[in-house]
């Protein structure tokens, strides 16, 4: 088994380092190889996703990814910006199924901007289609770009597009995930305005007939955005397109109060996957040793479960994280009065210690 480790930019290197220490504690036998990606790769090789990095990712069973991006690259031509690295990895590895759980940890209820009763016990799974939609439809403005912008352009457009197989396969992923949970799927669209999403809705409905045990409902994206803050617990599995999923998953993550806690997985048809925290590179706090490594550590757990077939090891990481929270340790992003503030490294130490202790005491 081989893991490609791509820490990236900003806090990426700090948080990935802690996840690696946690993986090392588990004494599993896999090979890990690190490569540059994002702004870091641009600085060194002139491209955010160098050939060698892509090759390493392709030949690995899983990719552990930190984060990419920094405002200082906003002036670069679009194809050279750090974000292109993650888009390129998704497309080249065919990582069409993005799992973004939004879970409210019991101890962090107070960190949410919503009232505790609205989010206590919240456990939503957003399944975002990741390689289609307007993200990958032909853009027009690109031809006249100067320094990544379009001076004097009269118009610009990107094309929203989905094919039947693309919608079918993500719908199957959602229905199958729902079977392991509460057997409910909400498909989010904008069928009242966009043809692409009427098509999406029709195809999801057809696929749903193969899953008579799963309840399917449909919701327009604007209403879904509203319901997420009004009554988030009404949702269980949410399946949607690339762009709506981008927006709704940030919304759902933030309302748990725990965006620094939330992992994500992006899988292709052969369960090869890329695992990354749901948050970004946070250049404003990079290098200070205060970032929360738990989302990345939990992403490593997802990696063990989904791509490396090590479910027990994944359980050990997850229970170690819970015990560390129960002890009252908090990084700055989830800190509240009465808890103990720790830095990135100390949080990693605590998870490592919790795993080691469990190993010794059984
Ligand atoms: C995400 C991010 C990316 C996206 C960016 C960095 C390209 O926001 O993973 O949600 O828009 O998909
Ligand atoms: Mg996003």
Tab-separated table of C-alpha atoms and ligand atoms in Angstrom:
chain	number	residue	atom	x	y	z
A	1	UNK	CA	0.000	0.000	0.000
A	2	UNK	CA	1.275	3.442	-0.888
A	3	UNK	CA	0.210	6.865	0.325
A	4	UNK	CA	1.104	10.052	-1.511
A	5	UNK	CA	1.496	12.839	1.024
A	6	UNK	CA	0.800	16.303	-0.408
A	7	UNK	CA	0.906	18.914	2.374
A	8	UNK	CA	0.541	21.968	0.092
A	9	UNK	CA	0.446	25.533	1.377
A	10	UNK	CA	-0.342	27.596	4.457
A	11	UNK	CA	-1.233	25.471	7.462
A	12	UNK	CA	-1.141	22.392	5.194
A	13	UNK	CA	2.378	21.379	6.186
A	14	UNK	CA	1.721	21.750	9.926
A	15	UNK	CA	-1.504	19.763	10.024
A	16	UNK	CA	-0.317	17.008	7.679
A	17	UNK	CA	2.782	16.537	9.846
A	18	UNK	CA	0.522	15.674	12.798
A	19	UNK	CA	-1.547	13.240	10.731
A	20	UNK	CA	1.662	11.492	9.670
A	21	UNK	CA	2.764	11.150	13.285
A	22	UNK	CA	-0.590	9.608	14.103
A	23	UNK	CA	-0.305	7.167	11.177
A	24	UNK	CA	3.227	6.247	12.248
A	25	UNK	CA	1.953	5.409	15.738
A	26	UNK	CA	-0.334	2.753	14.299
A	27	UNK	CA	2.500	0.533	13.128
A	28	UNK	CA	0.872	-0.380	9.848
A	29	UNK	CA	2.999	-1.238	6.901
A	30	UNK	CA	2.580	1.216	4.102
A	31	UNK	CA	4.916	3.335	2.127
A	32	UNK	CA	4.571	7.117	2.263
A	33	UNK	CA	6.053	9.532	-0.219
A	34	UNK	CA	5.812	13.308	0.005
A	35	UNK	CA	5.574	15.734	-2.919
A	36	UNK	CA	4.960	19.421	-3.514
A	37	UNK	CA	1.581	20.724	-4.579
A	38	UNK	CA	-0.152	24.109	-4.928
A	39	UNK	CA	1.735	27.341	-4.357
A	40	UNK	CA	4.687	25.429	-2.916
A	41	UNK	CA	5.000	23.464	-6.153
A	42	UNK	CA	4.593	26.613	-8.232
A	43	UNK	CA	7.466	28.262	-6.362
A	44	UNK	CA	9.746	25.251	-6.863
A	45	UNK	CA	8.730	23.997	-10.309
A	46	UNK	CA	6.606	26.723	-11.908
A	47	UNK	CA	3.424	24.637	-11.815
A	48	UNK	CA	0.918	23.903	-9.016
A	49	UNK	CA	0.584	20.259	-10.077
A	50	UNK	CA	3.950	19.114	-11.454
A	51	UNK	CA	4.077	15.933	-13.540
A	52	UNK	CA	5.995	14.099	-10.811
A	53	UNK	CA	3.352	14.929	-8.196
A	54	UNK	CA	0.526	13.778	-10.456
A	55	UNK	CA	2.412	10.589	-11.265
A	56	UNK	CA	2.968	9.864	-7.571
A	57	UNK	CA	-0.727	10.454	-6.828
A	58	UNK	CA	-1.797	8.175	-9.673
A	59	UNK	CA	0.396	5.288	-8.612
A	60	UNK	CA	-0.617	5.531	-4.937
A	61	UNK	CA	-3.597	3.871	-3.275
A	62	UNK	CA	-4.470	7.088	-1.502
A	63	UNK	CA	-3.494	10.738	-1.330
A	64	UNK	CA	-3.299	12.560	1.981
A	65	UNK	CA	-3.737	16.204	1.118
A	66	UNK	CA	-3.300	19.294	3.291
A	67	UNK	CA	-4.570	22.483	1.657
A	68	UNK	CA	-3.589	24.823	-1.160
A	69	UNK	CA	-3.857	28.520	-1.842
A	70	UNK	CA	-2.698	31.926	-0.805
A	71	UNK	CA	-3.911	35.383	-1.769
A	72	UNK	CA	-0.475	36.175	-3.123
A	73	UNK	CA	-1.214	33.974	-6.138
A	74	UNK	CA	-4.399	35.858	-7.108
A	75	UNK	CA	-2.529	37.682	-9.835
A	76	UNK	CA	-1.292	34.530	-11.523
A	77	UNK	CA	-2.789	33.228	-14.701
A	78	UNK	CA	-5.698	30.965	-13.698
A	79	UNK	CA	-4.067	27.736	-14.890
A	80	UNK	CA	-1.078	28.344	-12.581
A	81	UNK	CA	-3.003	29.135	-9.402
A	82	UNK	CA	-2.730	26.722	-6.467
A	83	UNK	CA	-6.426	25.753	-6.705
A	84	UNK	CA	-5.742	24.206	-10.106
A	85	UNK	CA	-3.720	21.516	-8.357
A	86	UNK	CA	-6.685	20.124	-6.481
A	87	UNK	CA	-8.956	20.449	-9.537
A	88	UNK	CA	-6.307	18.674	-11.645
A	89	UNK	CA	-5.963	15.852	-9.130
A	90	UNK	CA	-9.737	15.381	-8.982
A	91	UNK	CA	-10.049	15.283	-12.767
A	92	UNK	CA	-6.981	13.167	-13.493
A	93	UNK	CA	-7.744	10.590	-10.839
A	94	UNK	CA	-11.467	10.593	-11.642
A	95	UNK	CA	-12.382	11.429	-8.038
A	96	UNK	CA	-16.042	12.030	-8.718
A	97	UNK	CA	-17.525	11.235	-5.325
A	98	UNK	CA	-16.817	13.723	-2.568
A	99	UNK	CA	-17.962	12.836	0.947
A	100	UNK	CA	-18.231	15.781	3.312
A	101	UNK	CA	-19.660	14.822	6.656
A	102	UNK	CA	-20.954	17.668	8.827
A	103	UNK	CA	-21.001	16.349	12.353
A	104	UNK	CA	-21.558	18.337	15.495
A	105	UNK	CA	-19.300	16.978	18.211
A	106	UNK	CA	-21.074	16.892	21.540
A	107	UNK	CA	-18.353	18.872	23.278
A	108	UNK	CA	-18.382	21.575	20.609
A	109	UNK	CA	-22.088	22.417	20.549
A	110	UNK	CA	-21.282	25.816	22.063
A	111	UNK	CA	-18.904	26.687	19.216
A	112	UNK	CA	-21.719	26.838	16.650
A	113	UNK	CA	-23.327	30.089	15.599
A	114	UNK	CA	-26.714	28.329	15.821
A	115	UNK	CA	-28.655	27.605	18.992
A	116	UNK	CA	-27.448	24.410	20.677
A	117	UNK	CA	-30.809	22.635	20.328
A	118	UNK	CA	-30.721	23.107	16.551
A	119	UNK	CA	-27.404	21.354	16.108
A	120	UNK	CA	-26.833	18.996	19.050
A	121	UNK	CA	-26.444	15.532	17.560
A	122	UNK	CA	-26.250	16.837	13.986
A	123	UNK	CA	-24.834	14.291	11.546
A	124	UNK	CA	-25.265	15.136	7.863
A	125	UNK	CA	-23.404	13.577	4.963
A	126	UNK	CA	-23.035	15.842	1.967
A	127	UNK	CA	-22.163	13.963	-1.189
A	128	UNK	CA	-20.876	16.368	-3.782
A	129	UNK	CA	-20.285	15.408	-7.405
A	130	UNK	CA	-16.716	16.519	-7.972
A	131	UNK	CA	-15.599	16.191	-11.579
A	132	UNK	CA	-18.428	17.703	-13.613
A	133	UNK	CA	-20.788	20.690	-13.603
A	134	UNK	CA	-19.802	24.279	-14.265
A	135	UNK	CA	-16.382	23.632	-12.699
A	136	UNK	CA	-15.273	21.699	-15.741
A	137	UNK	CA	-17.463	23.123	-18.527
A	138	UNK	CA	-15.605	25.143	-21.145
A	139	UNK	CA	-14.962	28.715	-20.032
A	140	UNK	CA	-14.710	31.493	-22.557
A	141	UNK	CA	-12.955	34.321	-20.763
A	142	UNK	CA	-9.742	32.308	-20.448
A	143	UNK	CA	-8.694	33.189	-24.010
A	144	UNK	CA	-8.291	36.857	-23.268
A	145	UNK	CA	-6.952	36.610	-19.740
A	146	UNK	CA	-4.178	38.985	-18.716
A	147	UNK	CA	-2.642	38.205	-15.328
A	148	UNK	CA	-5.646	36.015	-14.627
A	149	UNK	CA	-8.171	38.788	-15.286
A	150	UNK	CA	-10.136	39.936	-18.323
A	151	UNK	CA	-9.534	43.629	-18.904
A	152	UNK	CA	-11.872	45.130	-21.465
A	153	UNK	CA	-13.774	41.854	-21.985
A	154	UNK	CA	-17.438	42.257	-22.915
A	155	UNK	CA	-18.487	38.890	-21.563
A	156	UNK	CA	-17.263	35.708	-19.953
A	157	UNK	CA	-18.967	32.387	-19.432
A	158	UNK	CA	-18.579	28.932	-18.000
A	159	UNK	CA	-20.743	26.046	-19.112
A	160	UNK	CA	-22.912	24.053	-16.731
A	161	UNK	CA	-23.135	20.501	-17.959
A	162	UNK	CA	-23.868	16.999	-16.704
A	163	UNK	CA	-24.019	13.725	-18.592
A	164	UNK	CA	-26.304	10.820	-17.672
A	165	UNK	CA	-23.481	8.504	-16.516
A	166	UNK	CA	-22.058	11.273	-14.336
A	167	UNK	CA	-25.363	11.798	-12.545
A	168	UNK	CA	-26.154	8.097	-12.352
A	169	UNK	CA	-22.906	7.141	-10.653
A	170	UNK	CA	-23.075	9.845	-7.995
A	171	UNK	CA	-26.734	8.978	-7.368
A	172	UNK	CA	-25.766	5.341	-6.779
A	173	UNK	CA	-23.077	6.473	-4.329
A	174	UNK	CA	-25.653	8.526	-2.427
A	175	UNK	CA	-28.305	5.790	-2.260
A	176	UNK	CA	-25.741	3.241	-1.150
A	177	UNK	CA	-24.434	5.582	1.540
A	178	UNK	CA	-28.009	6.191	2.716
A	179	UNK	CA	-28.576	2.468	3.087
A	180	UNK	CA	-25.876	2.455	5.758
A	181	UNK	CA	-27.488	5.405	7.558
A	182	UNK	CA	-31.076	6.525	7.958
A	183	UNK	CA	-32.157	5.560	4.422
A	184	UNK	CA	-33.013	9.095	3.347
A	185	UNK	CA	-31.555	11.106	0.470
A	186	UNK	CA	-32.201	14.735	-0.356
A	187	UNK	CA	-31.157	15.634	-3.882
A	188	UNK	CA	-30.462	19.348	-4.224
A	189	UNK	CA	-30.997	21.035	-7.581
A	190	UNK	CA	-32.200	24.194	-9.278
A	191	UNK	CA	-34.632	22.468	-11.603
A	192	UNK	CA	-36.999	25.436	-11.558
A	193	UNK	CA	-34.486	27.499	-13.536
A	194	UNK	CA	-31.676	25.349	-14.941
A	195	UNK	CA	-32.138	22.659	-17.550
A	196	UNK	CA	-29.011	20.901	-16.326
A	197	UNK	CA	-30.614	20.446	-12.933
A	198	UNK	CA	-34.000	19.332	-14.257
A	199	UNK	CA	-32.003	16.613	-15.973
A	200	UNK	CA	-30.117	15.932	-12.725
A	201	UNK	CA	-33.418	15.585	-10.851
A	202	UNK	CA	-34.890	13.243	-13.473
A	203	UNK	CA	-31.846	10.972	-13.502
A	204	UNK	CA	-31.598	10.848	-9.693
A	205	UNK	CA	-35.305	9.948	-9.572
A	206	UNK	CA	-34.790	7.118	-12.068
A	207	UNK	CA	-31.818	5.716	-10.152
A	208	UNK	CA	-33.862	6.010	-6.967
A	209	UNK	CA	-36.308	3.402	-8.300
A	210	UNK	CA	-33.552	0.836	-7.819
A	211	UNK	CA	-33.519	1.709	-4.116
A	212	UNK	CA	-37.151	1.388	-3.007
A	213	UNK	CA	-35.990	1.108	0.621
A	214	UNK	CA	-34.467	4.605	0.488
A	215	UNK	CA	-36.684	7.657	0.722
A	216	UNK	CA	-35.790	10.343	-1.839
A	217	UNK	CA	-36.822	13.949	-1.781
A	218	UNK	CA	-35.786	16.925	-3.879
A	219	UNK	CA	-35.055	20.461	-2.786
A	220	UNK	CA	-34.075	23.620	-4.619
A	221	UNK	CA	-30.637	24.836	-3.641
A	222	UNK	CA	-31.811	28.190	-2.285
A	223	UNK	CA	-34.310	26.466	-0.040
A	224	UNK	CA	-31.661	23.925	1.008
A	225	UNK	CA	-29.358	26.783	2.028
A	226	UNK	CA	-32.179	28.185	4.128
A	227	UNK	CA	-33.247	24.855	5.659
A	228	UNK	CA	-29.640	24.143	6.628
A	229	UNK	CA	-29.678	27.064	9.038
A	230	UNK	CA	-33.335	26.689	10.007
A	231	UNK	CA	-33.597	22.982	10.736
A	232	UNK	CA	-30.353	21.233	9.793
A	233	UNK	CA	-31.263	18.002	11.548
A	234	UNK	CA	-33.959	17.345	8.934
A	235	UNK	CA	-31.184	16.341	6.537
A	236	UNK	CA	-29.348	13.068	6.430
A	237	UNK	CA	-27.642	12.300	3.091
A	238	UNK	CA	-27.590	15.278	0.729
A	239	UNK	CA	-26.493	14.692	-2.861
A	240	UNK	CA	-25.815	17.550	-5.221
A	241	UNK	CA	-23.702	18.884	-8.064
A	242	UNK	CA	-20.205	20.268	-7.899
A	243	UNK	CA	-20.956	23.947	-7.414
A	244	UNK	CA	-23.964	23.673	-5.107
A	245	UNK	CA	-22.017	21.080	-3.125
A	246	UNK	CA	-19.078	23.448	-2.756
A	247	UNK	CA	-21.319	26.106	-1.262
A	248	UNK	CA	-23.609	23.943	0.861
A	249	UNK	CA	-20.752	21.919	2.337
A	250	UNK	CA	-19.057	25.074	3.647
A	251	UNK	CA	-22.359	26.212	5.112
A	252	UNK	CA	-23.033	22.846	6.751
A	253	UNK	CA	-19.472	22.568	8.062
A	254	UNK	CA	-19.537	25.992	9.651
A	255	UNK	CA	-22.836	25.501	11.388
A	256	UNK	CA	-21.453	22.529	13.279
A	257	UNK	CA	-18.998	24.956	14.899
A	258	UNK	CA	-16.288	22.504	14.004
A	259	UNK	CA	-14.924	23.286	10.563
A	260	UNK	CA	-11.456	22.568	11.966
A	261	UNK	CA	-12.729	19.077	12.808
A	262	UNK	CA	-14.269	17.954	9.547
A	263	UNK	CA	-12.536	15.503	7.230
A	264	UNK	CA	-13.441	14.724	3.638
A	265	UNK	CA	-12.878	11.973	1.128
A	266	UNK	CA	-12.930	12.075	-2.662
A	267	UNK	CA	-13.151	8.684	-4.299
A	268	UNK	CA	-13.014	7.246	-7.784
A	269	UNK	CA	-14.658	4.099	-9.105
A	270	UNK	CA	-11.872	1.862	-7.792
A	271	UNK	CA	-11.854	3.359	-4.282
A	272	UNK	CA	-8.617	5.162	-4.816
A	273	UNK	CA	-9.097	8.335	-2.836
A	274	UNK	CA	-7.883	11.755	-1.894
A	275	UNK	CA	-8.348	12.733	1.744
A	276	UNK	CA	-8.240	16.286	2.957
A	277	UNK	CA	-9.617	18.489	5.712
A	278	UNK	CA	-12.753	20.419	4.748
A	279	UNK	CA	-11.113	23.710	5.649
A	280	UNK	CA	-8.584	25.615	3.568
A	281	UNK	CA	-4.954	26.708	3.830
A	282	UNK	CA	-5.645	29.589	6.287
A	283	UNK	CA	-2.602	31.684	5.289
A	284	UNK	CA	-3.471	34.163	8.052
A	285	UNK	CA	-2.450	31.694	10.763
A	286	UNK	CA	0.147	29.656	8.845
A	287	UNK	CA	3.437	29.001	10.603
A	288	UNK	CA	2.105	29.937	14.041
A	289	UNK	CA	1.562	26.392	15.262
A	290	UNK	CA	-2.049	27.088	16.247
A	291	UNK	CA	-4.014	25.389	13.464
A	292	UNK	CA	-6.322	22.518	14.357
A	293	UNK	CA	-4.866	19.243	12.989
A	294	UNK	CA	-7.922	17.143	13.852
A	295	UNK	CA	-9.688	17.438	10.486
A	296	UNK	CA	-6.555	16.122	8.791
A	297	UNK	CA	-6.077	13.395	11.387
A	298	UNK	CA	-9.708	12.353	10.873
A	299	UNK	CA	-9.155	12.466	7.104
A	300	UNK	CA	-6.320	9.971	7.617
A	301	UNK	CA	-8.838	7.775	9.462
A	302	UNK	CA	-11.246	7.998	6.517
A	303	UNK	CA	-8.341	7.046	4.257
A	304	UNK	CA	-7.641	3.931	6.303
A	305	UNK	CA	-11.294	2.948	6.170
A	306	UNK	CA	-12.158	3.706	2.523
A	307	UNK	CA	-8.966	3.173	0.532
A	308	UNK	CA	-6.581	1.103	2.664
A	309	UNK	CA	-8.987	-1.433	4.122
A	310	UNK	CA	-7.916	-0.862	7.731
A	311	UNK	CA	-11.192	-0.147	9.527
A	312	UNK	CA	-9.871	-1.030	13.000
A	313	UNK	CA	-7.020	1.442	12.653
A	314	UNK	CA	-9.545	4.072	11.567
A	315	UNK	CA	-11.648	3.355	14.663
A	316	UNK	CA	-8.591	3.756	16.863
A	317	UNK	CA	-7.856	7.203	15.475
A	318	UNK	CA	-11.467	8.316	15.814
A	319	UNK	CA	-11.802	7.166	19.389
A	320	UNK	CA	-8.469	8.787	20.265
A	321	UNK	CA	-9.770	12.094	18.873
A	322	UNK	CA	-12.950	11.778	20.937
A	323	UNK	CA	-11.001	11.069	24.102
A	324	UNK	CA	-8.766	14.083	23.531
A	325	UNK	CA	-11.839	16.300	23.165
A	326	UNK	CA	-13.361	14.719	26.258
A	327	UNK	CA	-10.197	15.685	28.174
A	328	UNK	CA	-10.979	19.293	27.288
A	329	UNK	CA	-8.093	19.936	24.886
A	330	UNK	CA	-8.944	22.533	22.228
A	331	UNK	CA	-7.085	24.409	19.529
A	332	UNK	CA	-7.924	28.104	19.239
A	333	UNK	CA	-10.659	27.627	16.618
A	334	UNK	CA	-12.787	25.454	18.911
A	335	UNK	CA	-11.698	26.855	22.254
A	336	UNK	CA	-14.291	28.021	24.767
A	337	UNK	CA	-14.056	29.077	28.403
A	338	UNK	CA	-13.318	26.198	30.735
A	339	UNK	CA	-11.314	24.182	28.201
A	340	UNK	CA	-7.552	23.959	27.719
A	341	UNK	CA	-6.062	25.770	24.740
A	342	UNK	CA	-3.367	23.824	22.904
A	343	UNK	CA	-1.358	24.277	19.718
A	344	UNK	CA	-1.117	22.094	16.616
A	345	UNK	CA	1.756	19.995	17.893
A	346	UNK	CA	0.302	19.486	21.377
A	347	UNK	CA	-2.987	18.366	19.853
A	348	UNK	CA	-1.075	15.861	17.698
A	349	UNK	CA	0.847	14.691	20.769
A	350	UNK	CA	-2.402	14.160	22.651
A	351	UNK	CA	-3.901	12.022	19.873
A	352	UNK	CA	-0.703	9.986	19.598
A	353	UNK	CA	-0.702	9.500	23.375
A	354	UNK	CA	-4.352	8.431	23.394
A	355	UNK	CA	-3.647	5.808	20.709
A	356	UNK	CA	-0.547	4.532	22.487
A	357	UNK	CA	-2.364	4.299	25.799
A	358	UNK	CA	-5.207	2.306	24.262
A	359	UNK	CA	-2.679	-0.021	22.650
A	360	UNK	CA	-0.939	-0.681	25.954
A	361	UNK	CA	-4.084	-1.101	28.064
A	362	UNK	CA	-5.973	-2.828	25.265
B	1	LIG	C1	-13.257	22.946	-1.979
B	1	LIG	C2	-12.554	24.206	-2.422
B	1	LIG	C3	-12.158	24.027	-3.883
B	1	LIG	C4	-13.436	23.900	-4.683
B	1	LIG	C5	-11.249	25.120	-4.444
B	1	LIG	C6	-9.993	25.292	-3.618
B	1	LIG	C7	-10.898	24.864	-5.878
B	1	LIG	O1	-13.345	25.304	-2.204
B	1	LIG	O2	-12.643	21.870	-2.021
B	1	LIG	O3	-14.419	23.039	-1.597
B	1	LIG	O4	-14.046	24.911	-5.053
B	1	LIG	O5	-13.844	22.782	-4.941
B	2	LIG	MG1	-15.134	24.884	-1.173
